[in-house]
Amino acid sequence: MDDRLKKQLNFILEIDKLKNVFRQTHLSGKGRNENDAEHSWHMAVMAFLLKEYSNEQVDISKVMLMCLIHDIVEIDAGDTYAYDNKKLKSQSEREQKAKMRLFSILPDDQRAELIELFDEFEANNTVESKFAHAMDNFQPLILNNSNNGGDWREHNVTISQIYKRQNMTKSGSDVLFEVTDNIIKENIKKGNLATDE
């Protein structure tokens, strides 16, 4: 086996660990906590199915690949819950370190390509990254809504916290933000989101 293939196979085995990184979000139907691999796969399929709702035309293959790789760093950095203000402070530092270790397993050209794609997602300043971020926000929202807001109640998520995160969906999809806004308003009425004091 040549060195290039060996590195690629090593990376493929390494990313299998993503299946053991569990998120705070539960599967629909009040199932167990989802793992990062499931979240990423779900986002990628959603991106393909919902691409017509992007604010601008996107390279959907690029968006789907962003969705698939954006959480690989959590193998080392761990999952950071979207509303955990303490862990959010160190998230970037932990993920940058993880990015370098994990993607460096690959051959140089693929390492550079995936780091560039990861960095584009994180910068959130291209049409593709904005739509990928919309998927990253929308996916747990619809799962949580299907579970009657259980994760929000469990973590005492406030109305301002959820809007701060979900307002970013607008830059990727006005249509999906409208759906998001309706879901949030329904959950406020049900008492699933804490009021800000």
mmCIF file of C-alpha atoms in Angstrom:
data_model
loop_
_atom_site.group_PDB
_atom_site.id
_atom_site.type_symbol
_atom_site.label_atom_id
_atom_site.label_comp_id
_atom_site.label_asym_id
_atom_site.label_seq_id
_atom_site.Cartn_x
_atom_site.Cartn_y
_atom_site.Cartn_z
ATOM 1 C CA MET A 1 0.000 0.000 0.000
ATOM 2 C CA ASP A 2 1.402 3.407 -0.913
ATOM 3 C CA ASP A 3 1.763 6.205 1.637
ATOM 4 C CA ARG A 4 -1.061 8.319 0.199
ATOM 5 C CA LEU A 5 -3.637 5.533 0.476
ATOM 6 C CA LYS A 6 -2.386 4.643 3.954
ATOM 7 C CA LYS A 7 -2.947 8.237 5.126
ATOM 8 C CA GLN A 8 -6.410 8.335 3.552
ATOM 9 C CA LEU A 9 -7.416 5.068 5.233
ATOM 10 C CA ASN A 10 -6.028 6.266 8.567
ATOM 11 C CA PHE A 11 -8.178 9.396 8.301
ATOM 12 C CA ILE A 12 -11.243 7.356 7.343
ATOM 13 C CA LEU A 13 -10.802 5.226 10.464
ATOM 14 C CA GLU A 14 -10.135 8.289 12.631
ATOM 15 C CA ILE A 15 -13.353 10.029 11.616
ATOM 16 C CA ASP A 16 -15.323 6.920 12.601
ATOM 17 C CA LYS A 17 -14.863 8.284 16.142
ATOM 18 C CA LEU A 18 -17.409 11.003 15.287
ATOM 19 C CA LYS A 19 -20.100 8.375 15.836
ATOM 20 C CA ASN A 20 -19.186 8.425 19.543
ATOM 21 C CA VAL A 21 -19.489 12.201 20.017
ATOM 22 C CA PHE A 22 -22.986 12.749 21.360
ATOM 23 C CA ARG A 23 -24.897 16.009 21.178
ATOM 24 C CA GLN A 24 -27.501 17.538 23.499
ATOM 25 C CA THR A 25 -30.159 17.207 20.787
ATOM 26 C CA HIS A 26 -32.331 14.113 20.882
ATOM 27 C CA LEU A 27 -33.503 12.136 17.864
ATOM 28 C CA SER A 28 -37.093 12.704 16.781
ATOM 29 C CA GLY A 29 -39.715 10.705 18.622
ATOM 30 C CA LYS A 30 -37.965 11.395 21.939
ATOM 31 C CA GLY A 31 -35.172 9.025 21.027
ATOM 32 C CA ARG A 32 -31.640 8.955 22.393
ATOM 33 C CA ASN A 33 -29.168 11.802 21.953
ATOM 34 C CA GLU A 34 -27.956 12.026 18.372
ATOM 35 C CA ASN A 35 -24.272 11.760 17.568
ATOM 36 C CA ASP A 36 -22.229 14.154 15.451
ATOM 37 C CA ALA A 37 -22.077 11.784 12.477
ATOM 38 C CA GLU A 38 -25.871 11.562 12.382
ATOM 39 C CA HIS A 39 -26.194 15.325 12.708
ATOM 40 C CA SER A 40 -23.745 15.920 9.840
ATOM 41 C CA TRP A 41 -25.390 13.356 7.569
ATOM 42 C CA HIS A 42 -28.842 14.771 8.320
ATOM 43 C CA MET A 43 -27.655 18.317 7.535
ATOM 44 C CA ALA A 44 -26.114 17.225 4.216
ATOM 45 C CA VAL A 45 -29.324 15.526 3.050
ATOM 46 C CA MET A 46 -31.369 18.528 4.213
ATOM 47 C CA ALA A 47 -29.091 20.891 2.284
ATOM 48 C CA PHE A 48 -29.675 18.937 -0.915
ATOM 49 C CA LEU A 49 -33.436 18.752 -0.413
ATOM 50 C CA LEU A 50 -33.851 22.392 0.655
ATOM 51 C CA LYS A 51 -31.348 24.050 -1.712
ATOM 52 C CA GLU A 52 -34.135 25.872 -3.559
ATOM 53 C CA TYR A 53 -34.711 27.928 -0.387
ATOM 54 C CA SER A 54 -31.185 29.328 -0.252
ATOM 55 C CA ASN A 55 -31.172 33.118 -0.593
ATOM 56 C CA GLU A 56 -28.766 32.724 -3.511
ATOM 57 C CA GLN A 57 -27.813 29.876 -5.813
ATOM 58 C CA VAL A 58 -25.232 27.639 -4.165
ATOM 59 C CA ASP A 59 -22.721 24.980 -5.165
ATOM 60 C CA ILE A 60 -24.687 22.262 -3.381
ATOM 61 C CA SER A 61 -21.836 19.736 -3.475
ATOM 62 C CA LYS A 62 -19.666 22.212 -1.585
ATOM 63 C CA VAL A 63 -22.437 22.895 0.938
ATOM 64 C CA MET A 64 -22.988 19.174 1.497
ATOM 65 C CA LEU A 65 -19.264 18.577 2.035
ATOM 66 C CA MET A 66 -19.163 21.474 4.528
ATOM 67 C CA CYS A 67 -22.060 19.861 6.373
ATOM 68 C CA LEU A 68 -20.256 16.518 6.444
ATOM 69 C CA ILE A 69 -16.916 17.822 7.740
ATOM 70 C CA HIS A 70 -17.843 20.800 9.939
ATOM 71 C CA ASP A 71 -17.976 18.792 13.179
ATOM 72 C CA ILE A 72 -15.052 16.401 12.583
ATOM 73 C CA VAL A 73 -13.026 18.605 14.936
ATOM 74 C CA GLU A 74 -15.337 17.575 17.767
ATOM 75 C CA ILE A 75 -13.568 14.191 17.860
ATOM 76 C CA ASP A 76 -10.883 16.040 19.841
ATOM 77 C CA ALA A 77 -12.679 19.228 20.905
ATOM 78 C CA GLY A 78 -15.928 17.640 22.056
ATOM 79 C CA ASP A 79 -19.401 18.916 21.285
ATOM 80 C CA THR A 80 -20.101 22.446 22.451
ATOM 81 C CA TYR A 81 -23.790 22.968 23.153
ATOM 82 C CA ALA A 82 -25.037 26.035 21.290
ATOM 83 C CA TYR A 83 -26.295 27.635 24.510
ATOM 84 C CA ASP A 84 -23.393 26.765 26.851
ATOM 85 C CA ASN A 85 -21.834 30.213 27.317
ATOM 86 C CA LYS A 86 -18.909 28.872 29.351
ATOM 87 C CA LYS A 87 -17.787 26.255 26.797
ATOM 88 C CA LEU A 88 -18.432 28.626 23.875
ATOM 89 C CA LYS A 89 -15.582 30.848 25.138
ATOM 90 C CA SER A 90 -12.986 28.130 24.489
ATOM 91 C CA GLN A 91 -14.661 26.508 21.478
ATOM 92 C CA SER A 92 -12.622 28.199 18.750
ATOM 93 C CA GLU A 93 -9.282 27.466 20.403
ATOM 94 C CA ARG A 94 -10.173 23.807 21.003
ATOM 95 C CA GLU A 95 -11.476 23.351 17.463
ATOM 96 C CA GLN A 96 -8.483 25.033 15.793
ATOM 97 C CA LYS A 97 -6.105 22.691 17.593
ATOM 98 C CA ALA A 98 -8.251 19.690 16.662
ATOM 99 C CA LYS A 99 -8.481 20.832 13.042
ATOM 100 C CA MET A 100 -4.722 20.790 12.658
ATOM 101 C CA ARG A 101 -4.264 17.347 14.204
ATOM 102 C CA LEU A 102 -7.142 15.617 12.445
ATOM 103 C CA PHE A 103 -6.808 16.995 8.938
ATOM 104 C CA SER A 104 -3.011 16.576 9.090
ATOM 105 C CA ILE A 105 -3.549 12.813 8.986
ATOM 106 C CA LEU A 106 -4.437 13.256 5.285
ATOM 107 C CA PRO A 107 -2.090 13.735 2.333
ATOM 108 C CA ASP A 108 -1.051 17.401 2.017
ATOM 109 C CA ASP A 109 -3.407 18.308 -0.853
ATOM 110 C CA GLN A 110 -6.481 16.863 0.853
ATOM 111 C CA ARG A 111 -5.430 18.323 4.210
ATOM 112 C CA ALA A 112 -5.251 21.783 2.636
ATOM 113 C CA GLU A 113 -8.578 21.327 0.828
ATOM 114 C CA LEU A 114 -10.500 20.258 3.937
ATOM 115 C CA ILE A 115 -8.907 22.914 6.159
ATOM 116 C CA GLU A 116 -9.872 25.553 3.590
ATOM 117 C CA LEU A 117 -13.435 24.225 3.508
ATOM 118 C CA PHE A 118 -13.653 24.070 7.322
ATOM 119 C CA ASP A 119 -12.303 27.624 7.603
ATOM 120 C CA GLU A 120 -14.816 28.851 5.018
ATOM 121 C CA PHE A 121 -17.643 27.298 7.031
ATOM 122 C CA GLU A 122 -16.364 28.915 10.225
ATOM 123 C CA ALA A 123 -15.944 32.355 8.598
ATOM 124 C CA ASN A 124 -19.588 32.200 7.441
ATOM 125 C CA ASN A 125 -19.058 34.820 4.744
ATOM 126 C CA THR A 126 -19.789 32.958 1.493
ATOM 127 C CA VAL A 127 -23.128 31.928 0.022
ATOM 128 C CA GLU A 128 -22.285 28.255 0.626
ATOM 129 C CA SER A 129 -21.159 28.712 4.222
ATOM 130 C CA LYS A 130 -24.230 30.793 5.053
ATOM 131 C CA PHE A 131 -26.544 28.087 3.712
ATOM 132 C CA ALA A 132 -24.557 25.371 5.538
ATOM 133 C CA HIS A 133 -24.933 27.387 8.764
ATOM 134 C CA ALA A 134 -28.665 27.669 8.117
ATOM 135 C CA MET A 135 -28.755 23.846 8.018
ATOM 136 C CA ASP A 136 -26.672 23.651 11.208
ATOM 137 C CA ASN A 137 -29.243 25.851 12.965
ATOM 138 C CA PHE A 138 -32.377 24.395 11.375
ATOM 139 C CA GLN A 139 -31.586 20.696 11.886
ATOM 140 C CA PRO A 140 -31.542 20.674 15.710
ATOM 141 C CA LEU A 141 -34.447 23.134 15.778
ATOM 142 C CA ILE A 142 -36.760 20.782 13.883
ATOM 143 C CA LEU A 143 -35.664 17.794 15.975
ATOM 144 C CA ASN A 144 -36.232 19.712 19.197
ATOM 145 C CA ASN A 145 -39.589 20.944 17.972
ATOM 146 C CA SER A 146 -40.592 17.350 17.148
ATOM 147 C CA ASN A 147 -39.812 16.524 20.788
ATOM 148 C CA ASN A 148 -41.989 19.343 22.142
ATOM 149 C CA GLY A 149 -39.006 21.525 23.028
ATOM 150 C CA GLY A 150 -37.615 19.046 25.551
ATOM 151 C CA ASP A 151 -33.959 19.947 25.057
ATOM 152 C CA TRP A 152 -34.680 23.664 25.411
ATOM 153 C CA ARG A 153 -36.619 23.052 28.627
ATOM 154 C CA GLU A 154 -33.909 20.751 29.999
ATOM 155 C CA HIS A 155 -31.237 23.414 29.455
ATOM 156 C CA ASN A 156 -33.455 26.394 30.348
ATOM 157 C CA VAL A 157 -32.783 28.023 26.960
ATOM 158 C CA THR A 158 -34.137 31.571 26.821
ATOM 159 C CA ILE A 159 -36.001 33.329 24.045
ATOM 160 C CA SER A 160 -33.121 35.757 23.454
ATOM 161 C CA GLN A 161 -30.582 32.897 23.281
ATOM 162 C CA ILE A 162 -32.534 31.024 20.649
ATOM 163 C CA TYR A 163 -33.149 34.139 18.557
ATOM 164 C CA LYS A 164 -29.485 35.145 18.765
ATOM 165 C CA ARG A 165 -28.510 31.805 17.235
ATOM 166 C CA GLN A 166 -31.418 31.382 14.842
ATOM 167 C CA ASN A 167 -31.256 34.928 13.442
ATOM 168 C CA MET A 168 -28.119 33.758 11.596
ATOM 169 C CA THR A 169 -30.354 31.458 9.547
ATOM 170 C CA LYS A 170 -31.659 34.552 7.719
ATOM 171 C CA SER A 171 -28.364 35.105 5.919
ATOM 172 C CA GLY A 172 -28.651 31.627 4.382
ATOM 173 C CA SER A 173 -32.402 31.357 3.859
ATOM 174 C CA ASP A 174 -35.167 33.868 4.479
ATOM 175 C CA VAL A 175 -37.750 31.150 3.808
ATOM 176 C CA LEU A 176 -36.317 28.764 6.396
ATOM 177 C CA PHE A 177 -35.992 31.594 8.895
ATOM 178 C CA GLU A 178 -39.715 32.283 8.491
ATOM 179 C CA VAL A 179 -40.396 28.625 9.346
ATOM 180 C CA THR A 180 -37.904 28.904 12.233
ATOM 181 C CA ASP A 181 -39.596 32.019 13.569
ATOM 182 C CA ASN A 182 -42.996 30.278 13.531
ATOM 183 C CA ILE A 183 -41.538 27.259 15.373
ATOM 184 C CA ILE A 184 -39.973 29.524 18.009
ATOM 185 C CA LYS A 185 -43.213 31.454 18.512
ATOM 186 C CA GLU A 186 -45.161 28.198 18.936
ATOM 187 C CA ASN A 187 -42.667 27.018 21.553
ATOM 188 C CA ILE A 188 -42.840 30.347 23.397
ATOM 189 C CA LYS A 189 -46.628 29.903 23.626
ATOM 190 C CA LYS A 190 -46.156 26.356 24.941
ATOM 191 C CA GLY A 191 -43.723 27.590 27.601
ATOM 192 C CA ASN A 192 -40.815 25.578 26.190
ATOM 193 C CA LEU A 193 -38.467 28.589 26.195
ATOM 194 C CA ALA A 194 -37.536 30.530 29.279
ATOM 195 C CA THR A 195 -38.276 34.239 29.434
ATOM 196 C CA ASP A 196 -35.331 36.613 29.784
ATOM 197 C CA GLU A 197 -35.076 38.413 33.091
#
